[in-house]
mmCIF file of C-alpha atoms in Angstrom:
data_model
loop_
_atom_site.group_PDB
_atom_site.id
_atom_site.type_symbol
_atom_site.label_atom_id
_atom_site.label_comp_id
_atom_site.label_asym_id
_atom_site.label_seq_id
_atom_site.Cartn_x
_atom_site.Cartn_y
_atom_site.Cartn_z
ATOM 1 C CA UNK A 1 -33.518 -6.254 -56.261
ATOM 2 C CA UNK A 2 -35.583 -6.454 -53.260
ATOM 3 C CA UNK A 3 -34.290 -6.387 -49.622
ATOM 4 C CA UNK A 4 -34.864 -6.421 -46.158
ATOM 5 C CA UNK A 5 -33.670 -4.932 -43.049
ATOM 6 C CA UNK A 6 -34.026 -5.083 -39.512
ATOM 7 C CA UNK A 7 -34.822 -1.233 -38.331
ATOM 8 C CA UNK A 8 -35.817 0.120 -34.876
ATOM 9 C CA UNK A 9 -38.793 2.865 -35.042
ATOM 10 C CA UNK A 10 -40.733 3.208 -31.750
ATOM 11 C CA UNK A 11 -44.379 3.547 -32.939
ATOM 12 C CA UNK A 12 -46.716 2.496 -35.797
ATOM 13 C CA UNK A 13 -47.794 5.982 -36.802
ATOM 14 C CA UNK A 14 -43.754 6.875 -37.554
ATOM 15 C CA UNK A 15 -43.297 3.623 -38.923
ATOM 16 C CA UNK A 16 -46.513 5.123 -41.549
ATOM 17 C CA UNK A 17 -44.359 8.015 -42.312
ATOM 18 C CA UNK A 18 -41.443 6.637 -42.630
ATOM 19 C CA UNK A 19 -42.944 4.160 -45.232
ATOM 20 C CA UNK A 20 -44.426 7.150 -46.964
ATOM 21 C CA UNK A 21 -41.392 8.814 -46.989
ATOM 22 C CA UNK A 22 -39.359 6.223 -48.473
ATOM 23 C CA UNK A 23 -41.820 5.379 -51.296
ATOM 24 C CA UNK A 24 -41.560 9.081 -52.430
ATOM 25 C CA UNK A 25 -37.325 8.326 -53.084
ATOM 26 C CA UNK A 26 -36.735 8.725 -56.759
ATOM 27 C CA UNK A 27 -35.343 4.748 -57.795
ATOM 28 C CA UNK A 28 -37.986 2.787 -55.256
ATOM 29 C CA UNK A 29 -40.309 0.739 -57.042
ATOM 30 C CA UNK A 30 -41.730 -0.479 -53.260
ATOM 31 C CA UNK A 31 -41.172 0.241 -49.461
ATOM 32 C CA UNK A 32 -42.808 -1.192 -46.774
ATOM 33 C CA UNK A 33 -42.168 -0.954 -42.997
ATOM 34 C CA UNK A 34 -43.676 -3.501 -40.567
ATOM 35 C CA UNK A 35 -43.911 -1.610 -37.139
ATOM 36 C CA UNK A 36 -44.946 -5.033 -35.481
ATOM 37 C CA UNK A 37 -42.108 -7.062 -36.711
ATOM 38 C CA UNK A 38 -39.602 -4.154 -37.448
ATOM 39 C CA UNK A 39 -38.764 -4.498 -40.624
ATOM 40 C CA UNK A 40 -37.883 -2.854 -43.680
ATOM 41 C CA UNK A 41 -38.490 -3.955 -47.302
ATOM 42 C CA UNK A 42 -37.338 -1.888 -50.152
ATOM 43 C CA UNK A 43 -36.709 -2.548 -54.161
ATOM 44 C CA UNK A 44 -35.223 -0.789 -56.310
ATOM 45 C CA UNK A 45 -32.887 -1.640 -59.534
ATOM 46 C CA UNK A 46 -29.993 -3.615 -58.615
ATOM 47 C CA UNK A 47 -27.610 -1.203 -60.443
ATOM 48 C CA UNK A 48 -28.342 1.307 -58.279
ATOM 49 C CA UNK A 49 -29.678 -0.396 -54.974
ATOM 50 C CA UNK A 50 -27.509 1.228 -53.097
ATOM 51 C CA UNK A 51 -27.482 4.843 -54.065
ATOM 52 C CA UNK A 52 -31.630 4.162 -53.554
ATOM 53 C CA UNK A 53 -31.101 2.453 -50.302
ATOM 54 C CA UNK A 54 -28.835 5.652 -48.633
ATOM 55 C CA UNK A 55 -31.667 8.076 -49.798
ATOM 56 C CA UNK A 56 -34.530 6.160 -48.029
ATOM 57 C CA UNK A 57 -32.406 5.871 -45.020
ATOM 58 C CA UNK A 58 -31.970 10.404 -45.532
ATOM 59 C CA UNK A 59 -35.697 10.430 -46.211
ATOM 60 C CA UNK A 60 -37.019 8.263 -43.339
ATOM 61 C CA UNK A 61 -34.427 9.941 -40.553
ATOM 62 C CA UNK A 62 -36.031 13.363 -41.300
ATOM 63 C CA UNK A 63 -39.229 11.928 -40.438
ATOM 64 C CA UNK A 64 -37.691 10.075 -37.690
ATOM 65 C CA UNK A 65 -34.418 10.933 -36.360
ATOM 66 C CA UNK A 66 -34.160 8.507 -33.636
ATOM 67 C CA UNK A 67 -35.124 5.566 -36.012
ATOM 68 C CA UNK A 68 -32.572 2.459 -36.468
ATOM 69 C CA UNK A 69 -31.269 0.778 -39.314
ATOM 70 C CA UNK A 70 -29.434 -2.663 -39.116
ATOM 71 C CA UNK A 71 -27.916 -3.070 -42.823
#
């Protein structure tokens, strides 16, 4: 399953980590963050999307704490 998500991250070097982050989350087959258009893109199984999805949210707040995630 592949989604997307609106987030909020204020620069494109965050955005970077946050993207690097998120690929590292055991279950992600791809993440991407677009600083420009703010948005999110992550895939994962569909049996466990959303186990996957709550750890790359974890994983990209440590990088970022004031990030946003619309879900």
């Amino acid at each position: 399953m592949k989604k997307k998500f609106k987030i909020y991250v204020d620069c494109a070097a965050c955005a970077q980590k946050m993207e690097d982050a998120a690929k590292k989350v055991a279950g992600v087959k791809e993440a991407k963050i677009t600083f420009m258009t703010q948005k999110m893109t992550v895939e994962a199984d569909d049996d466990m999307f959303d186990d996957v999805l709550d750890n790359v949210i974890k994983a990209c707040k440590k990088v970022e704490p004031d990030c946003e995630f619309y879900i």
